[in-house]
PDB file of C-alpha atoms in Angstrom:
ATOM      1  CA  UNK O  40       0.000   0.000   0.000  1.00  0.00           C
ATOM      2  CA  UNK O  41       2.877   2.353   0.681  1.00  0.00           C
ATOM      3  CA  UNK O  42       4.121   2.005  -2.804  1.00  0.00           C
ATOM      4  CA  UNK O  43       0.740   2.738  -4.283  1.00  0.00           C
ATOM      5  CA  UNK O  44       0.469   5.760  -2.066  1.00  0.00           C
ATOM      6  CA  UNK O  45       3.846   6.947  -3.268  1.00  0.00           C
ATOM      7  CA  UNK O  46       2.765   6.306  -6.841  1.00  0.00           C
ATOM      8  CA  UNK O  47      -0.515   8.205  -6.317  1.00  0.00           C
ATOM      9  CA  UNK O  48       1.384  11.030  -4.674  1.00  0.00           C
ATOM     10  CA  UNK O  49       3.664  11.143  -7.705  1.00  0.00           C
ATOM     11  CA  UNK O  50       0.628  11.122 -10.025  1.00  0.00           C
ATOM     12  CA  UNK O  51      -0.992  13.897  -8.032  1.00  0.00           C
ATOM     13  CA  UNK O  52       2.286  15.825  -8.090  1.00  0.00           C
ATOM     14  CA  UNK O  53       2.594  15.354 -11.868  1.00  0.00           C
ATOM     15  CA  UNK O  54      -1.048  16.390 -12.352  1.00  0.00           C
ATOM     16  CA  UNK O  55      -0.577  19.444 -10.140  1.00  0.00           C
ATOM     17  CA  UNK O  56       2.649  20.379 -11.955  1.00  0.00           C
ATOM     18  CA  UNK O  57       0.890  19.868 -15.306  1.00  0.00           C
ATOM     19  CA  UNK O  58      -2.052  22.035 -14.202  1.00  0.00           C
ATOM     20  CA  UNK O  59       0.323  24.713 -12.898  1.00  0.00           C
ATOM     21  CA  UNK O  60       2.328  24.633 -16.146  1.00  0.00           C
ATOM     22  CA  UNK O  61      -0.884  24.823 -18.182  1.00  0.00           C
ATOM     23  CA  UNK O  62      -2.193  27.703 -16.053  1.00  0.00           C
ATOM     24  CA  UNK O  63       1.146  29.538 -16.325  1.00  0.00           C
ATOM     25  CA  UNK O  64       1.178  28.990 -20.092  1.00  0.00           C
ATOM     26  CA  UNK O  65      -2.423  30.221 -20.364  1.00  0.00           C
ATOM     27  CA  UNK O  66      -1.543  33.278 -18.286  1.00  0.00           C
ATOM     28  CA  UNK O  67       1.520  33.933 -20.457  1.00  0.00           C
ATOM     29  CA  UNK O  68      -0.546  33.489 -23.624  1.00  0.00           C
ATOM     30  CA  UNK O  69      -3.259  35.791 -22.271  1.00  0.00           C
ATOM     31  CA  UNK O  70      -0.709  38.419 -21.206  1.00  0.00           C
ATOM     32  CA  UNK O  71       1.077  38.189 -24.556  1.00  0.00           C
ATOM     33  CA  UNK O  72      -2.273  38.332 -26.351  1.00  0.00           C
ATOM     34  CA  UNK O  73      -3.317  41.388 -24.330  1.00  0.00           C
ATOM     35  CA  UNK O  74       0.043  43.061 -24.994  1.00  0.00           C
ATOM     36  CA  UNK O  75      -0.150  42.187 -28.698  1.00  0.00           C
ATOM     37  CA  UNK O  76      -3.761  43.381 -28.864  1.00  0.00           C
ATOM     38  CA  UNK O  77      -2.761  46.578 -27.059  1.00  0.00           C
ATOM     39  CA  UNK O  78       0.131  47.076 -29.479  1.00  0.00           C
ATOM     40  CA  UNK O  79      -2.156  46.359 -32.442  1.00  0.00           C
ATOM     41  CA  UNK O  80      -4.788  48.742 -31.071  1.00  0.00           C
ATOM     42  CA  UNK O  81      -2.159  51.429 -30.476  1.00  0.00           C
ATOM     43  CA  UNK O  82      -0.744  50.907 -33.968  1.00  0.00           C
ATOM     44  CA  UNK O  83      -4.231  50.956 -35.530  1.00  0.00           C
ATOM     45  CA  UNK O  84      -5.163  54.102 -33.591  1.00  0.00           C
ATOM     46  CA  UNK O  85      -1.858  55.713 -34.570  1.00  0.00           C
ATOM     47  CA  UNK O  86      -2.417  54.813 -38.222  1.00  0.00           C
ATOM     48  CA  UNK O  87      -5.982  56.157 -38.041  1.00  0.00           C
ATOM     49  CA  UNK O  88      -4.728  59.386 -36.433  1.00  0.00           C
ATOM     50  CA  UNK O  89      -2.054  59.754 -39.129  1.00  0.00           C
ATOM     51  CA  UNK O  90      -4.661  59.118 -41.842  1.00  0.00           C
ATOM     52  CA  UNK O  91      -7.009  61.670 -40.235  1.00  0.00           C
ATOM     53  CA  UNK O  92      -4.211  64.260 -40.017  1.00  0.00           C
ATOM     54  CA  UNK O  93      -3.233  63.641 -43.647  1.00  0.00           C
ATOM     55  CA  UNK O  94      -6.872  63.958 -44.761  1.00  0.00           C
ATOM     56  CA  UNK O  95      -7.302  67.192 -42.790  1.00  0.00           C
ATOM     57  CA  UNK O  96      -4.053  68.620 -44.200  1.00  0.00           C
ATOM     58  CA  UNK O  97      -5.043  67.642 -47.752  1.00  0.00           C
ATOM     59  CA  UNK O  98      -8.506  69.183 -47.332  1.00  0.00           C
ATOM     60  CA  UNK O  99      -7.030  72.382 -45.879  1.00  0.00           C
ATOM     61  CA  UNK O 100      -4.448  72.595 -48.676  1.00  0.00           C
ATOM     62  CA  UNK O 101      -7.116  71.994 -51.338  1.00  0.00           C
ATOM     63  CA  UNK O 102      -9.402  74.624 -49.795  1.00  0.00           C
ATOM     64  CA  UNK O 103      -6.542  77.139 -49.556  1.00  0.00           C
ATOM     65  CA  UNK O 104      -5.417  76.427 -53.124  1.00  0.00           C
ATOM     66  CA  UNK O 105      -8.979  76.730 -54.445  1.00  0.00           C
ATOM     67  CA  UNK O 106      -9.450  79.954 -52.468  1.00  0.00           C
ATOM     68  CA  UNK O 107      -6.158  81.372 -53.771  1.00  0.00           C
ATOM     69  CA  UNK O 108      -7.010  80.344 -57.342  1.00  0.00           C
ATOM     70  CA  UNK O 109     -10.495  81.860 -57.077  1.00  0.00           C
ATOM     71  CA  UNK O 110      -9.105  85.064 -55.565  1.00  0.00           C
ATOM     72  CA  UNK O 111      -6.378  85.164 -58.239  1.00  0.00           C
ATOM     73  CA  UNK O 112      -8.947  84.624 -61.020  1.00  0.00           C
ATOM     74  CA  UNK O 113     -11.247  87.283 -59.555  1.00  0.00           C
ATOM     75  CA  UNK O 114      -8.354  89.732 -59.145  1.00  0.00           C
ATOM     76  CA  UNK O 115      -7.120  89.033 -62.677  1.00  0.00           C
ATOM     77  CA  UNK O 116     -10.670  89.444 -64.015  1.00  0.00           C
ATOM     78  CA  UNK O 117     -11.168  92.707 -62.117  1.00  0.00           C
ATOM     79  CA  UNK O 118      -7.773  93.998 -63.251  1.00  0.00           C
ATOM     80  CA  UNK O 119      -8.555  92.976 -66.836  1.00  0.00           C
ATOM     81  CA  UNK O 120     -11.929  94.746 -66.693  1.00  0.00           C
ATOM     82  CA  UNK O 121     -10.316  97.861 -65.199  1.00  0.00           C
ATOM     83  CA  UNK O 122      -7.584  97.819 -67.853  1.00  0.00           C
ATOM     84  CA  UNK O 123     -10.152  97.394 -70.637  1.00  0.00           C
ATOM     85  CA  UNK O 124     -12.286 100.224 -69.236  1.00  0.00           C
ATOM     86  CA  UNK O 125      -9.248 102.495 -68.886  1.00  0.00           C
ATOM     87  CA  UNK O 126      -8.083 101.673 -72.423  1.00  0.00           C
ATOM     88  CA  UNK O 127     -11.573 102.299 -73.828  1.00  0.00           C
ATOM     89  CA  UNK O 128     -11.847 105.606 -71.953  1.00  0.00           C
ATOM     90  CA  UNK O 129      -8.387 106.686 -73.126  1.00  0.00           C
ATOM     91  CA  UNK O 130      -9.166 105.730 -76.730  1.00  0.00           C
ATOM     92  CA  UNK O 131     -12.535 107.518 -76.635  1.00  0.00           C
ATOM     93  CA  UNK O 132     -10.974 110.641 -75.108  1.00  0.00           C
ATOM     94  CA  UNK O 133      -8.165 110.522 -77.675  1.00  0.00           C
ATOM     95  CA  UNK O 134     -10.660 110.170 -80.528  1.00  0.00           C
ATOM     96  CA  UNK O 135     -12.753 113.019 -79.141  1.00  0.00           C
ATOM     97  CA  UNK O 136      -9.640 115.169 -78.881  1.00  0.00           C
ATOM     98  CA  UNK O 137      -8.724 114.290 -82.463  1.00  0.00           C
ATOM     99  CA  UNK O 138     -12.248 115.157 -83.569  1.00  0.00           C
ATOM    100  CA  UNK O 139     -12.137 118.461 -81.700  1.00  0.00           C
ATOM    101  CA  UNK O 140      -8.690 119.169 -83.106  1.00  0.00           C
ATOM    102  CA  UNK O 141      -9.906 118.330 -86.594  1.00  0.00           C
ATOM    103  CA  UNK O 142     -12.939 120.566 -86.142  1.00  0.00           C
ATOM    104  CA  UNK O 143     -10.749 123.314 -84.744  1.00  0.00           C
ATOM    105  CA  UNK O 144      -8.306 123.064 -87.631  1.00  0.00           C
ATOM    106  CA  UNK O 145     -11.188 122.705 -90.069  1.00  0.00           C
ATOM    107  CA  UNK O 146     -12.746 125.897 -88.762  1.00  0.00           C
ATOM    108  CA  UNK O 147      -9.362 127.577 -88.714  1.00  0.00           C
ATOM    109  CA  UNK O 148      -8.813 126.435 -92.277  1.00  0.00           C
ATOM    110  CA  UNK O 149     -12.231 127.772 -93.238  1.00  0.00           C
ATOM    111  CA  UNK O 150     -11.495 131.052 -91.470  1.00  0.00           C
ATOM    112  CA  UNK O 151      -8.151 131.224 -93.249  1.00  0.00           C
ATOM    113  CA  UNK O 152      -9.849 130.622 -96.576  1.00  0.00           C
ATOM    114  CA  UNK O 153     -12.469 133.184 -95.730  1.00  0.00           C
ATOM    115  CA  UNK O 154      -9.843 135.725 -94.689  1.00  0.00           C
ATOM    116  CA  UNK O 155      -7.866 135.033 -97.870  1.00  0.00           C
ATOM    117  CA  UNK O 156     -11.028 135.449 -99.872  1.00  0.00           C
ATOM    118  CA  UNK O 157     -11.752 138.706 -98.082  1.00  0.00           C
ATOM    119  CA  UNK O 158      -8.172 139.827 -98.638  1.00  0.00           C
ATOM    120  CA  UNK O 159      -8.334 139.008-102.328  1.00  0.00           C
ATOM    121  CA  UNK O 160     -11.690 140.694-102.649  1.00  0.00           C
ATOM    122  CA  UNK O 161     -10.324 143.734-100.817  1.00  0.00           C
ATOM    123  CA  UNK O 162      -7.308 143.756-103.125  1.00  0.00           C
ATOM    124  CA  UNK O 163      -9.619 143.410-106.080  1.00  0.00           C
ATOM    125  CA  UNK O 164     -11.748 146.302-104.870  1.00  0.00           C
ATOM    126  CA  UNK O 165      -8.646 148.380-104.186  1.00  0.00           C
ATOM    127  CA  UNK O 166      -7.186 147.567-107.573  1.00  0.00           C
ATOM    128  CA  UNK O 167     -10.479 148.464-109.216  1.00  0.00           C
ATOM    129  CA  UNK O 168     -10.549 151.709-107.297  1.00  0.00           C
ATOM    130  CA  UNK O 169      -6.962 152.383-108.311  1.00  0.00           C
ATOM    131  CA  UNK O 170      -7.815 151.572-111.885  1.00  0.00           C
ATOM    132  CA  UNK O 171     -10.798 153.894-111.746  1.00  0.00           C
ATOM    133  CA  UNK O 172      -8.681 156.607-110.210  1.00  0.00           C
ATOM    134  CA  UNK O 173      -6.066 156.179-112.920  1.00  0.00           C
ATOM    135  CA  UNK O 174      -8.760 156.221-115.532  1.00  0.00           C
ATOM    136  CA  UNK O 175     -10.183 159.336-114.010  1.00  0.00           C
ATOM    137  CA  UNK O 176      -6.726 160.923-114.001  1.00  0.00           C
ATOM    138  CA  UNK O 177      -6.277 160.026-117.639  1.00  0.00           C
ATOM    139  CA  UNK O 178      -9.574 161.521-118.498  1.00  0.00           C
ATOM    140  CA  UNK O 179      -8.766 164.689-116.682  1.00  0.00           C
ATOM    141  CA  UNK O 180      -5.514 165.119-118.452  1.00  0.00           C
TER     142      UNK O 180
END
């Protein structure tokens, strides 16, 4: 009976050691699994945060670029309209000045012609008067 008792004690010891080893292995596996899951969760959260930051930066850059392009296009359009209006006003004023200058010179030319005509008519009248005076002098002699 003593031998059987020793054998049973050995079996119980082996079973207890086996159970302890299994429990320790399960605890190690659970701890490793929790650590791995924590690492995976941290990595996934970090990746999601990086993706969110990249998306926000891209959206902000796109909005800023679109805003700058729209402002640039509006400014260029406004500047182009102002330049066109200024050019049209300058051309119209220049043409009006040319027209006024032409009219002024036209009227001056007409006045010059009229004065020349008056001068020639005055000379004609004076020459006729001189001719009449000479004729009268000839008749009196």
